[in-house]
PDB file of C-alpha atoms in Angstrom:
ATOM      1  CA  UNK A1382      54.690 -48.583  99.518  1.00 87.00           C
ATOM      2  CA  UNK A1383      57.720 -46.270 100.426  1.00 87.00           C
ATOM      3  CA  UNK A1384      58.860 -46.750  97.041  1.00 91.00           C
ATOM      4  CA  UNK A1385      55.408 -45.584  95.521  1.00 92.00           C
ATOM      5  CA  UNK A1386      55.683 -42.542  97.629  1.00 92.00           C
ATOM      6  CA  UNK A1387      58.889 -41.984  96.562  1.00 91.00           C
ATOM      7  CA  UNK A1388      58.305 -42.262  92.896  1.00 91.00           C
ATOM      8  CA  UNK A1389      55.142 -39.915  93.603  1.00 92.00           C
ATOM      9  CA  UNK A1390      57.306 -37.208  95.441  1.00 94.00           C
ATOM     10  CA  UNK A1391      59.397 -37.244  92.370  1.00 93.00           C
ATOM     11  CA  UNK A1392      57.023 -37.133  89.545  1.00 93.00           C
ATOM     12  CA  UNK A1393      54.625 -34.497  91.580  1.00 94.00           C
ATOM     13  CA  UNK A1394      56.985 -31.664  92.398  1.00 94.00           C
ATOM     14  CA  UNK A1395      60.193 -32.217  89.821  1.00 94.00           C
ATOM     15  CA  UNK A1396      59.676 -29.372  87.258  1.00 93.00           C
ATOM     16  CA  UNK A1397      57.026 -27.655  89.088  1.00 94.00           C
ATOM     17  CA  UNK A1398      56.969 -23.758  90.039  1.00 94.00           C
ATOM     18  CA  UNK A1399      55.830 -21.639  92.754  1.00 91.00           C
ATOM     19  CA  UNK A1400      55.964 -18.231  93.439  1.00 89.00           C
ATOM     20  CA  UNK A1401      57.614 -19.199  97.292  1.00 90.00           C
ATOM     21  CA  UNK A1402      60.199 -21.448  95.843  1.00 92.00           C
ATOM     22  CA  UNK A1403      60.485 -20.738  92.649  1.00 94.00           C
ATOM     23  CA  UNK A1404      61.090 -23.743  89.883  1.00 95.00           C
ATOM     24  CA  UNK A1405      62.060 -27.184  91.360  1.00 95.00           C
ATOM     25  CA  UNK A1406      64.472 -28.371  89.195  1.00 95.00           C
ATOM     26  CA  UNK A1407      65.575 -32.063  90.770  1.00 94.00           C
ATOM     27  CA  UNK A1408      64.713 -33.939  94.258  1.00 94.00           C
ATOM     28  CA  UNK A1409      68.140 -34.743  95.469  1.00 92.00           C
ATOM     29  CA  UNK A1410      67.491 -36.538  98.658  1.00 91.00           C
ATOM     30  CA  UNK A1411      64.150 -37.140 100.938  1.00 93.00           C
ATOM     31  CA  UNK A1412      64.798 -36.306 104.547  1.00 94.00           C
ATOM     32  CA  UNK A1413      61.500 -37.551 106.110  1.00 93.00           C
ATOM     33  CA  UNK A1414      58.779 -39.318 103.999  1.00 91.00           C
ATOM     34  CA  UNK A1415      56.179 -38.497 106.794  1.00 90.00           C
ATOM     35  CA  UNK A1416      53.673 -40.492 108.836  1.00 91.00           C
ATOM     36  CA  UNK A1417      50.729 -41.104 107.063  1.00 90.00           C
ATOM     37  CA  UNK A1418      47.300 -40.159 107.799  1.00 92.00           C
ATOM     38  CA  UNK A1419      44.336 -41.529 106.752  1.00 93.00           C
ATOM     39  CA  UNK A1420      41.744 -38.656 105.889  1.00 92.00           C
ATOM     40  CA  UNK A1421      38.467 -39.347 107.474  1.00 90.00           C
ATOM     41  CA  UNK A1422      35.635 -40.083 104.434  1.00 91.00           C
ATOM     42  CA  UNK A1423      38.093 -41.421 101.944  1.00 90.00           C
ATOM     43  CA  UNK A1424      40.188 -44.111 101.749  1.00 89.00           C
ATOM     44  CA  UNK A1425      43.341 -41.799 101.137  1.00 91.00           C
ATOM     45  CA  UNK A1426      46.497 -40.896 103.242  1.00 92.00           C
ATOM     46  CA  UNK A1427      47.878 -37.999 103.403  1.00 93.00           C
ATOM     47  CA  UNK A1428      52.255 -37.623 104.184  1.00 93.00           C
ATOM     48  CA  UNK A1429      53.920 -34.694 104.871  1.00 94.00           C
ATOM     49  CA  UNK A1430      57.199 -35.281 103.202  1.00 94.00           C
ATOM     50  CA  UNK A1431      60.271 -33.522 104.002  1.00 94.00           C
ATOM     51  CA  UNK A1432      62.414 -33.352 101.046  1.00 94.00           C
ATOM     52  CA  UNK A1433      65.849 -31.750  99.717  1.00 94.00           C
ATOM     53  CA  UNK A1434      65.492 -29.875  96.217  1.00 94.00           C
ATOM     54  CA  UNK A1435      67.230 -27.825  93.641  1.00 95.00           C
ATOM     55  CA  UNK A1436      65.222 -25.127  92.724  1.00 95.00           C
ATOM     56  CA  UNK A1437      65.972 -22.151  91.049  1.00 95.00           C
ATOM     57  CA  UNK A1438      64.428 -18.805  91.924  1.00 95.00           C
ATOM     58  CA  UNK A1439      65.167 -15.280  89.886  1.00 95.00           C
ATOM     59  CA  UNK A1440      65.672 -12.531  92.643  1.00 95.00           C
ATOM     60  CA  UNK A1441      65.057  -8.798  91.819  1.00 95.00           C
ATOM     61  CA  UNK A1442      68.672  -7.096  91.725  1.00 95.00           C
ATOM     62  CA  UNK A1443      70.461 -10.418  90.722  1.00 96.00           C
ATOM     63  CA  UNK A1444      72.939 -10.297  88.031  1.00 97.00           C
ATOM     64  CA  UNK A1445      72.404 -13.594  85.824  1.00 96.00           C
ATOM     65  CA  UNK A1446      74.038 -14.959  82.167  1.00 96.00           C
ATOM     66  CA  UNK A1447      71.634 -16.197  79.934  1.00 95.00           C
ATOM     67  CA  UNK A1448      71.088 -17.195  76.430  1.00 95.00           C
ATOM     68  CA  UNK A1449      68.979 -14.849  74.112  1.00 91.00           C
ATOM     69  CA  UNK A1450      65.947 -17.034  72.680  1.00 90.00           C
ATOM     70  CA  UNK A1451      64.290 -14.678  70.795  1.00 85.00           C
ATOM     71  CA  UNK A1452      64.720 -10.934  69.530  1.00 83.00           C
ATOM     72  CA  UNK A1453      62.214  -8.419  69.200  1.00 77.00           C
ATOM     73  CA  UNK A1454      61.750  -4.860  68.890  1.00 71.00           C
ATOM     74  CA  UNK A1455      61.836  -3.384  72.171  1.00 67.00           C
ATOM     75  CA  UNK A1456      63.454   0.035  72.183  1.00 62.00           C
ATOM     76  CA  UNK A1457      67.347   0.497  73.526  1.00 67.00           C
ATOM     77  CA  UNK A1458      68.031   4.016  72.527  1.00 67.00           C
ATOM     78  CA  UNK A1459      72.012   2.811  71.661  1.00 70.00           C
ATOM     79  CA  UNK A1460      70.873  -0.278  69.622  1.00 75.00           C
ATOM     80  CA  UNK A1461      69.358  -0.899  66.468  1.00 77.00           C
ATOM     81  CA  UNK A1462      67.351  -3.340  65.322  1.00 80.00           C
ATOM     82  CA  UNK A1463      67.581  -5.084  62.341  1.00 80.00           C
ATOM     83  CA  UNK A1464      64.587  -6.996  61.386  1.00 77.00           C
ATOM     84  CA  UNK A1465      66.319  -8.092  58.080  1.00 78.00           C
ATOM     85  CA  UNK A1466      69.156  -9.510  59.669  1.00 79.00           C
ATOM     86  CA  UNK A1467      69.336 -13.303  59.749  1.00 76.00           C
ATOM     87  CA  UNK A1468      68.655 -14.110  62.377  1.00 79.00           C
ATOM     88  CA  UNK A1469      67.146 -10.711  63.489  1.00 78.00           C
ATOM     89  CA  UNK A1470      69.557  -8.940  65.505  1.00 80.00           C
ATOM     90  CA  UNK A1471      70.015  -5.777  67.758  1.00 78.00           C
ATOM     91  CA  UNK A1472      73.725  -4.066  67.002  1.00 77.00           C
ATOM     92  CA  UNK A1473      75.285  -1.110  68.711  1.00 75.00           C
ATOM     93  CA  UNK A1474      78.596  -0.157  67.920  1.00 69.00           C
ATOM     94  CA  UNK A1475      80.155  -2.828  70.190  1.00 74.00           C
ATOM     95  CA  UNK A1476      78.079  -5.320  70.282  1.00 80.00           C
ATOM     96  CA  UNK A1477      75.636  -7.565  68.522  1.00 84.00           C
ATOM     97  CA  UNK A1478      72.866  -9.416  70.096  1.00 86.00           C
ATOM     98  CA  UNK A1479      70.946 -12.022  68.224  1.00 85.00           C
ATOM     99  CA  UNK A1480      69.398 -15.738  68.933  1.00 89.00           C
ATOM    100  CA  UNK A1481      72.029 -17.824  70.846  1.00 90.00           C
ATOM    101  CA  UNK A1482      73.884 -14.982  72.085  1.00 91.00           C
ATOM    102  CA  UNK A1483      75.273 -14.744  75.738  1.00 94.00           C
ATOM    103  CA  UNK A1484      74.491 -12.073  77.512  1.00 93.00           C
ATOM    104  CA  UNK A1485      75.022 -11.154  81.261  1.00 95.00           C
ATOM    105  CA  UNK A1486      71.877  -9.225  82.795  1.00 94.00           C
ATOM    106  CA  UNK A1487      70.454  -7.462  85.842  1.00 96.00           C
ATOM    107  CA  UNK A1488      66.818  -8.738  86.966  1.00 95.00           C
ATOM    108  CA  UNK A1489      64.791  -5.358  87.469  1.00 94.00           C
ATOM    109  CA  UNK A1490      61.840  -7.292  88.432  1.00 93.00           C
ATOM    110  CA  UNK A1491      59.920 -10.346  88.397  1.00 93.00           C
ATOM    111  CA  UNK A1492      56.299 -11.400  88.386  1.00 92.00           C
ATOM    112  CA  UNK A1493      54.770 -14.668  89.119  1.00 91.00           C
ATOM    113  CA  UNK A1494      52.329 -16.727  87.487  1.00 89.00           C
ATOM    114  CA  UNK A1495      50.753 -19.913  88.649  1.00 85.00           C
ATOM    115  CA  UNK A1496      53.347 -22.189  86.398  1.00 88.00           C
ATOM    116  CA  UNK A1497      55.888 -19.819  85.708  1.00 92.00           C
ATOM    117  CA  UNK A1498      58.173 -16.724  86.529  1.00 94.00           C
ATOM    118  CA  UNK A1499      58.680 -13.737  84.005  1.00 94.00           C
ATOM    119  CA  UNK A1500      61.560 -11.460  84.697  1.00 93.00           C
ATOM    120  CA  UNK A1501      62.888  -8.551  82.974  1.00 92.00           C
ATOM    121  CA  UNK A1502      66.194  -7.427  82.656  1.00 92.00           C
ATOM    122  CA  UNK A1503      68.399  -4.743  81.732  1.00 91.00           C
ATOM    123  CA  UNK A1504      71.633  -4.686  80.096  1.00 89.00           C
ATOM    124  CA  UNK A1505      72.557  -0.873  80.269  1.00 87.00           C
ATOM    125  CA  UNK A1506      74.925  -1.180  83.050  1.00 90.00           C
ATOM    126  CA  UNK A1507      78.423  -0.842  83.651  1.00 91.00           C
ATOM    127  CA  UNK A1508      79.798  -4.802  83.186  1.00 93.00           C
ATOM    128  CA  UNK A1509      76.355  -5.908  81.465  1.00 93.00           C
ATOM    129  CA  UNK A1510      75.850  -6.969  77.890  1.00 89.00           C
ATOM    130  CA  UNK A1511      77.042  -9.795  75.421  1.00 91.00           C
ATOM    131  CA  UNK A1512      79.811 -11.903  76.822  1.00 90.00           C
ATOM    132  CA  UNK A1513      82.477 -13.797  75.749  1.00 79.00           C
TER     133      UNK A1513
ATOM    134  CA  UNK B 890      30.419   2.460 103.202  1.00 56.00           C
ATOM    135  CA  UNK B 891      32.412   0.174 104.002  1.00 60.00           C
ATOM    136  CA  UNK B 892      36.362  -0.066 104.048  1.00 63.00           C
ATOM    137  CA  UNK B 893      37.875  -2.423 101.924  1.00 65.00           C
ATOM    138  CA  UNK B 894      40.237  -4.134 104.447  1.00 62.00           C
ATOM    139  CA  UNK B 895      43.397  -4.823 102.654  1.00 63.00           C
ATOM    140  CA  UNK B 896      45.091  -8.066 103.936  1.00 62.00           C
ATOM    141  CA  UNK B 897      48.432  -7.326 103.204  1.00 59.00           C
ATOM    142  CA  UNK B 898      51.155  -9.172 105.294  1.00 57.00           C
ATOM    143  CA  UNK B 899      53.934  -7.177 105.730  1.00 57.00           C
ATOM    144  CA  UNK B 900      56.072  -8.872 102.754  1.00 60.00           C
ATOM    145  CA  UNK B 901      59.733  -7.355 102.761  1.00 64.00           C
ATOM    146  CA  UNK B 902      60.313  -6.400  99.295  1.00 79.00           C
ATOM    147  CA  UNK B 903      62.992  -8.669  97.359  1.00 86.00           C
ATOM    148  CA  UNK B 904      66.360  -6.754  96.462  1.00 92.00           C
ATOM    149  CA  UNK B 905      69.195  -9.187  95.732  1.00 91.00           C
ATOM    150  CA  UNK B 906      71.780  -6.128  95.657  1.00 90.00           C
ATOM    151  CA  UNK B 907      70.706  -5.875  99.476  1.00 92.00           C
ATOM    152  CA  UNK B 908      70.750  -9.885 100.037  1.00 93.00           C
ATOM    153  CA  UNK B 909      67.052  -9.697 100.537  1.00 92.00           C
ATOM    154  CA  UNK B 910      65.824 -12.697  99.205  1.00 92.00           C
ATOM    155  CA  UNK B 911      62.590 -13.321 101.144  1.00 90.00           C
ATOM    156  CA  UNK B 912      61.967 -15.741 104.414  1.00 90.00           C
ATOM    157  CA  UNK B 913      62.628 -18.955 102.245  1.00 89.00           C
ATOM    158  CA  UNK B 914      65.994 -18.134 101.172  1.00 92.00           C
ATOM    159  CA  UNK B 915      67.659 -15.641 103.746  1.00 90.00           C
ATOM    160  CA  UNK B 916      69.074 -18.328 105.203  1.00 87.00           C
ATOM    161  CA  UNK B 917      69.167 -21.006 102.015  1.00 88.00           C
ATOM    162  CA  UNK B 918      72.174 -22.806 100.821  1.00 89.00           C
ATOM    163  CA  UNK B 919      73.244 -21.724  97.173  1.00 93.00           C
ATOM    164  CA  UNK B 920      74.777 -23.915  94.843  1.00 93.00           C
ATOM    165  CA  UNK B 921      77.344 -22.938  92.010  1.00 93.00           C
ATOM    166  CA  UNK B 922      76.378 -23.576  88.254  1.00 94.00           C
ATOM    167  CA  UNK B 923      79.033 -25.830  88.347  1.00 93.00           C
ATOM    168  CA  UNK B 924      77.951 -28.112  91.500  1.00 92.00           C
ATOM    169  CA  UNK B 925      74.210 -28.010  89.933  1.00 94.00           C
ATOM    170  CA  UNK B 926      75.612 -29.313  86.864  1.00 93.00           C
ATOM    171  CA  UNK B 927      77.634 -31.947  88.740  1.00 91.00           C
ATOM    172  CA  UNK B 928      74.342 -33.404  91.174  1.00 91.00           C
ATOM    173  CA  UNK B 929      72.690 -33.320  87.993  1.00 92.00           C
ATOM    174  CA  UNK B 930      75.072 -35.243  85.918  1.00 91.00           C
ATOM    175  CA  UNK B 931      75.175 -37.728  88.756  1.00 89.00           C
ATOM    176  CA  UNK B 932      72.196 -38.086  89.980  1.00 87.00           C
ATOM    177  CA  UNK B 933      70.976 -42.174  90.866  1.00 82.00           C
ATOM    178  CA  UNK B 934      67.381 -41.238  89.515  1.00 82.00           C
ATOM    179  CA  UNK B 935      66.873 -41.535  85.811  1.00 82.00           C
ATOM    180  CA  UNK B 936      66.605 -38.039  84.952  1.00 84.00           C
ATOM    181  CA  UNK B 937      63.054 -36.634  84.914  1.00 86.00           C
ATOM    182  CA  UNK B 938      62.016 -35.274  81.469  1.00 87.00           C
ATOM    183  CA  UNK B 939      60.319 -32.544  81.998  1.00 90.00           C
ATOM    184  CA  UNK B 940      61.286 -29.226  80.326  1.00 91.00           C
ATOM    185  CA  UNK B 941      62.516 -27.301  83.179  1.00 92.00           C
ATOM    186  CA  UNK B 942      65.308 -30.439  84.012  1.00 94.00           C
ATOM    187  CA  UNK B 943      66.065 -30.229  80.433  1.00 94.00           C
ATOM    188  CA  UNK B 944      66.645 -26.335  80.344  1.00 93.00           C
ATOM    189  CA  UNK B 945      68.469 -26.375  83.102  1.00 94.00           C
ATOM    190  CA  UNK B 946      71.024 -29.357  82.224  1.00 94.00           C
ATOM    191  CA  UNK B 947      71.483 -27.284  78.810  1.00 94.00           C
ATOM    192  CA  UNK B 948      72.009 -24.021  80.853  1.00 95.00           C
ATOM    193  CA  UNK B 949      74.579 -25.299  83.641  1.00 95.00           C
ATOM    194  CA  UNK B 950      76.257 -27.139  80.628  1.00 94.00           C
ATOM    195  CA  UNK B 951      77.116 -23.646  79.084  1.00 93.00           C
ATOM    196  CA  UNK B 952      77.567 -21.560  82.155  1.00 94.00           C
ATOM    197  CA  UNK B 953      79.459 -23.749  84.345  1.00 92.00           C
ATOM    198  CA  UNK B 954      82.585 -22.070  85.072  1.00 90.00           C
ATOM    199  CA  UNK B 955      84.251 -25.318  86.510  1.00 89.00           C
ATOM    200  CA  UNK B 956      84.041 -28.388  84.615  1.00 83.00           C
ATOM    201  CA  UNK B 957      85.856 -30.683  87.023  1.00 80.00           C
ATOM    202  CA  UNK B 958      84.558 -32.264  90.416  1.00 77.00           C
ATOM    203  CA  UNK B 959      87.799 -31.154  91.489  1.00 77.00           C
ATOM    204  CA  UNK B 960      88.223 -27.562  90.823  1.00 80.00           C
ATOM    205  CA  UNK B 961      83.999 -27.078  91.915  1.00 78.00           C
ATOM    206  CA  UNK B 962      84.480 -27.805  95.434  1.00 79.00           C
ATOM    207  CA  UNK B 963      88.398 -26.478  95.109  1.00 78.00           C
ATOM    208  CA  UNK B 964      86.856 -22.843  94.748  1.00 79.00           C
ATOM    209  CA  UNK B 965      84.306 -23.640  97.688  1.00 78.00           C
ATOM    210  CA  UNK B 966      86.867 -25.440 100.406  1.00 73.00           C
ATOM    211  CA  UNK B 967      90.046 -25.438  98.769  1.00 60.00           C
ATOM    212  CA  UNK B 968      93.604 -23.606  99.918  1.00 54.00           C
ATOM    213  CA  UNK B 969      94.515 -20.926 100.087  1.00 52.00           C
ATOM    214  CA  UNK B 970      92.109 -17.926  99.783  1.00 54.00           C
ATOM    215  CA  UNK B 971      89.139 -19.497  98.615  1.00 65.00           C
ATOM    216  CA  UNK B 972      85.459 -18.651  99.416  1.00 72.00           C
ATOM    217  CA  UNK B 973      85.049 -20.382 102.650  1.00 70.00           C
ATOM    218  CA  UNK B 974      87.833 -18.534 103.949  1.00 72.00           C
ATOM    219  CA  UNK B 975      86.376 -15.133 103.691  1.00 79.00           C
ATOM    220  CA  UNK B 976      83.731 -15.407 106.640  1.00 82.00           C
ATOM    221  CA  UNK B 977      81.622 -11.957 105.426  1.00 87.00           C
ATOM    222  CA  UNK B 978      80.289 -13.922 102.500  1.00 90.00           C
ATOM    223  CA  UNK B 979      77.167 -14.974 102.698  1.00 91.00           C
ATOM    224  CA  UNK B 980      76.017 -18.017 100.621  1.00 90.00           C
ATOM    225  CA  UNK B 981      74.394 -15.818  98.039  1.00 93.00           C
ATOM    226  CA  UNK B 982      77.389 -13.869  97.433  1.00 94.00           C
ATOM    227  CA  UNK B 983      79.267 -16.949  97.411  1.00 91.00           C
ATOM    228  CA  UNK B 984      77.378 -18.425  94.431  1.00 93.00           C
ATOM    229  CA  UNK B 985      77.585 -15.475  92.462  1.00 95.00           C
ATOM    230  CA  UNK B 986      81.184 -14.580  92.413  1.00 94.00           C
ATOM    231  CA  UNK B 987      81.799 -17.884  91.143  1.00 92.00           C
ATOM    232  CA  UNK B 988      78.928 -18.156  88.747  1.00 94.00           C
ATOM    233  CA  UNK B 989      79.692 -15.191  87.535  1.00 95.00           C
ATOM    234  CA  UNK B 990      83.495 -15.018  87.811  1.00 94.00           C
ATOM    235  CA  UNK B 991      84.307 -10.930  87.833  1.00 95.00           C
ATOM    236  CA  UNK B 992      87.823 -10.206  86.820  1.00 93.00           C
ATOM    237  CA  UNK B 993      88.649  -7.275  89.432  1.00 94.00           C
ATOM    238  CA  UNK B 994      87.224  -5.710  92.429  1.00 95.00           C
ATOM    239  CA  UNK B 995      85.345  -2.986  90.813  1.00 96.00           C
ATOM    240  CA  UNK B 996      83.515  -5.475  88.372  1.00 96.00           C
ATOM    241  CA  UNK B 997      82.437  -7.387  91.133  1.00 96.00           C
ATOM    242  CA  UNK B 998      80.925  -4.542  93.236  1.00 96.00           C
ATOM    243  CA  UNK B 999      78.821  -3.539  90.389  1.00 96.00           C
ATOM    244  CA  UNK B1000      77.311  -6.994  89.617  1.00 95.00           C
ATOM    245  CA  UNK B1001      77.300  -8.049  93.228  1.00 96.00           C
ATOM    246  CA  UNK B1002      76.484  -4.553  94.800  1.00 95.00           C
ATOM    247  CA  UNK B1003      76.329  -6.171  98.828  1.00 95.00           C
ATOM    248  CA  UNK B1004      80.545  -6.782  98.187  1.00 95.00           C
ATOM    249  CA  UNK B1005      80.810  -3.385  99.011  1.00 95.00           C
ATOM    250  CA  UNK B1006      81.609  -4.443 102.527  1.00 93.00           C
ATOM    251  CA  UNK B1007      84.740  -6.236 101.717  1.00 93.00           C
ATOM    252  CA  UNK B1008      88.339  -4.281 101.398  1.00 93.00           C
ATOM    253  CA  UNK B1009      89.204  -4.040  97.206  1.00 94.00           C
ATOM    254  CA  UNK B1010      92.747  -5.236  98.158  1.00 93.00           C
ATOM    255  CA  UNK B1011      90.966  -8.650  99.432  1.00 91.00           C
ATOM    256  CA  UNK B1012      88.476  -8.861  97.037  1.00 93.00           C
ATOM    257  CA  UNK B1013      90.506  -8.574  94.148  1.00 94.00           C
ATOM    258  CA  UNK B1014      93.438 -11.554  95.613  1.00 91.00           C
ATOM    259  CA  UNK B1015      90.175 -13.704  96.372  1.00 90.00           C
ATOM    260  CA  UNK B1016      89.288 -12.906  92.443  1.00 92.00           C
ATOM    261  CA  UNK B1017      92.630 -13.768  90.996  1.00 91.00           C
ATOM    262  CA  UNK B1018      92.604 -16.897  92.915  1.00 87.00           C
ATOM    263  CA  UNK B1019      89.719 -17.505  91.279  1.00 88.00           C
ATOM    264  CA  UNK B1020      90.975 -16.884  88.229  1.00 89.00           C
ATOM    265  CA  UNK B1021      93.838 -19.017  88.441  1.00 86.00           C
ATOM    266  CA  UNK B1022      92.071 -22.209  89.515  1.00 84.00           C
ATOM    267  CA  UNK B1023      89.827 -21.563  86.142  1.00 86.00           C
ATOM    268  CA  UNK B1024      92.823 -21.665  84.083  1.00 83.00           C
ATOM    269  CA  UNK B1025      94.474 -24.659  85.866  1.00 78.00           C
ATOM    270  CA  UNK B1026      91.099 -26.254  86.717  1.00 70.00           C
ATOM    271  CA  UNK B1027      92.221 -29.780  85.405  1.00 57.00           C
ATOM    272  CA  UNK B1028      95.245 -29.937  87.448  1.00 48.00           C
ATOM    273  CA  UNK B1029      93.930 -28.576  90.891  1.00 41.00           C
ATOM    274  CA  UNK B1030      92.947 -30.114  93.760  1.00 43.00           C
ATOM    275  CA  UNK B1031      93.849 -30.457  97.011  1.00 41.00           C
ATOM    276  CA  UNK B1032      95.246 -33.374  98.909  1.00 38.00           C
ATOM    277  CA  UNK B1033      98.847 -33.304  97.165  1.00 35.00           C
ATOM    278  CA  UNK B1034     101.767 -31.211  96.973  1.00 35.00           C
ATOM    279  CA  UNK B1035     103.067 -27.761  95.117  1.00 37.00           C
ATOM    280  CA  UNK B1036     104.347 -28.391  92.136  1.00 39.00           C
ATOM    281  CA  UNK B1037     105.969 -25.154  90.357  1.00 40.00           C
ATOM    282  CA  UNK B1038     105.914 -25.097  86.932  1.00 38.00           C
ATOM    283  CA  UNK B1039     107.067 -22.182  84.430  1.00 37.00           C
ATOM    284  CA  UNK B1040     105.191 -21.480  81.905  1.00 38.00           C
ATOM    285  CA  UNK B1041     107.682 -19.144  79.392  1.00 35.00           C
ATOM    286  CA  UNK B1042     108.668 -16.378  81.394  1.00 32.00           C
ATOM    287  CA  UNK B1043     105.819 -15.972  84.080  1.00 31.00           C
ATOM    288  CA  UNK B1044     106.508 -18.572  86.870  1.00 31.00           C
ATOM    289  CA  UNK B1045     102.797 -19.880  87.901  1.00 31.00           C
ATOM    290  CA  UNK B1046     102.637 -22.215  90.984  1.00 32.00           C
ATOM    291  CA  UNK B1047      99.991 -25.061  90.469  1.00 36.00           C
ATOM    292  CA  UNK B1048      99.343 -25.381  93.904  1.00 34.00           C
ATOM    293  CA  UNK B1049      98.277 -29.261  93.575  1.00 30.00           C
ATOM    294  CA  UNK B1050      98.271 -32.305  91.839  1.00 33.00           C
ATOM    295  CA  UNK B1051      96.149 -35.555  91.729  1.00 33.00           C
ATOM    296  CA  UNK B1052      97.822 -38.073  93.112  1.00 32.00           C
ATOM    297  CA  UNK B1053      97.576 -40.103  89.946  1.00 32.00           C
ATOM    298  CA  UNK B1054      98.519 -36.883  87.787  1.00 37.00           C
ATOM    299  CA  UNK B1055     101.275 -36.090  89.703  1.00 36.00           C
ATOM    300  CA  UNK B1056     102.848 -39.722  88.966  1.00 34.00           C
ATOM    301  CA  UNK B1057     102.520 -38.971  85.522  1.00 36.00           C
ATOM    302  CA  UNK B1058     104.243 -35.856  85.601  1.00 38.00           C
ATOM    303  CA  UNK B1059     106.519 -37.782  87.654  1.00 34.00           C
ATOM    304  CA  UNK B1060     107.217 -39.564  84.901  1.00 33.00           C
ATOM    305  CA  UNK B1061     107.760 -36.973  82.237  1.00 36.00           C
ATOM    306  CA  UNK B1062     111.232 -36.545  80.824  1.00 37.00           C
ATOM    307  CA  UNK B1063     112.869 -33.519  82.829  1.00 38.00           C
ATOM    308  CA  UNK B1064     112.367 -30.482  80.051  1.00 37.00           C
ATOM    309  CA  UNK B1065     108.849 -31.447  79.120  1.00 36.00           C
ATOM    310  CA  UNK B1066     107.121 -28.769  81.431  1.00 39.00           C
ATOM    311  CA  UNK B1067     108.905 -25.952  80.549  1.00 38.00           C
ATOM    312  CA  UNK B1068     108.069 -25.941  77.036  1.00 37.00           C
ATOM    313  CA  UNK B1069     104.544 -26.851  77.812  1.00 38.00           C
ATOM    314  CA  UNK B1070     102.102 -24.204  76.400  1.00 38.00           C
ATOM    315  CA  UNK B1071      99.912 -22.591  79.391  1.00 40.00           C
ATOM    316  CA  UNK B1072      96.733 -25.401  79.667  1.00 38.00           C
ATOM    317  CA  UNK B1073      95.663 -26.776  76.387  1.00 33.00           C
ATOM    318  CA  UNK B1074      96.536 -29.594  74.433  1.00 32.00           C
ATOM    319  CA  UNK B1075      97.601 -32.509  75.180  1.00 33.00           C
ATOM    320  CA  UNK B1076      99.185 -31.614  78.737  1.00 36.00           C
ATOM    321  CA  UNK B1077      95.272 -30.954  79.976  1.00 35.00           C
ATOM    322  CA  UNK B1078      93.935 -33.858  78.056  1.00 33.00           C
ATOM    323  CA  UNK B1079      96.509 -36.316  79.823  1.00 34.00           C
ATOM    324  CA  UNK B1080      95.843 -35.438  82.926  1.00 39.00           C
ATOM    325  CA  UNK B1081      91.877 -35.624  82.718  1.00 38.00           C
ATOM    326  CA  UNK B1082      92.640 -38.881  81.529  1.00 37.00           C
ATOM    327  CA  UNK B1083      94.284 -39.792  84.818  1.00 38.00           C
ATOM    328  CA  UNK B1084      91.509 -38.592  86.634  1.00 38.00           C
ATOM    329  CA  UNK B1085      89.701 -41.455  86.305  1.00 37.00           C
ATOM    330  CA  UNK B1086      92.451 -43.735  87.858  1.00 34.00           C
TER     331      UNK B1086
END
């Protein structure tokens, strides 16, 4: 049964996302599997399990590195959008941003959805922008 | 007319630049990207095949700054002036410094604003130490002796070698180290090779 509870925990929580904890990437260890409580009226039992996990949650004001996935036509006063380049890119005098470019950005806001967290970032500050 | 009651618990607005991470995370431990990489790669369970897991793995491979287990733990715990030695740093700041590896105090304070509490000189020493670890990370461990190695004109002191690696250095012809280019090529590879000994 322990085995079952363990694999159930892994498959139920890994890869999920909540506003409270962010993304649960991987369970590292189980601290306490909990005492089972049989629910009245059904044959089911409920276990409250404590576990340790690696989670990811982006915070407003945090500086993070990332890889560009997609370039679209949002306006940045110092950079020009070039839809004809391949792949489409943003370019200013000193930097070019296109798919797979690594950038350092600051998160200015986050929005939590049931299954995803959206974040808006800026590169318009010192020490932010294309890296390497 | 009824007034609509707004049940708005007094939530503190999150703001990482002021170290406000919300009730769940204010006192939580923060892992370095390099540590996450280690944990994911050395998991005893099978890797879950979720999008979140796979993206994370890609991400940490891309952005881990310390690629050996030794260097990742040394940046946190090892001598001489590493992150744990700086009591004013919170877990979040520790992780940010080691993940972003800012080059100087001014850059560090710009991307991690809460660092204003730390004196520039002190911060700079810390950052220099981390940069050195990054450069020489294949050699850094912390259970052995100091070996000064002249690289060209500047003398760089590699704090420590792994025991296996030190033996190997000991067996090299005396002149070899002097002409070694700074961390690249076969020297580093050989040291890597001995990690498994």
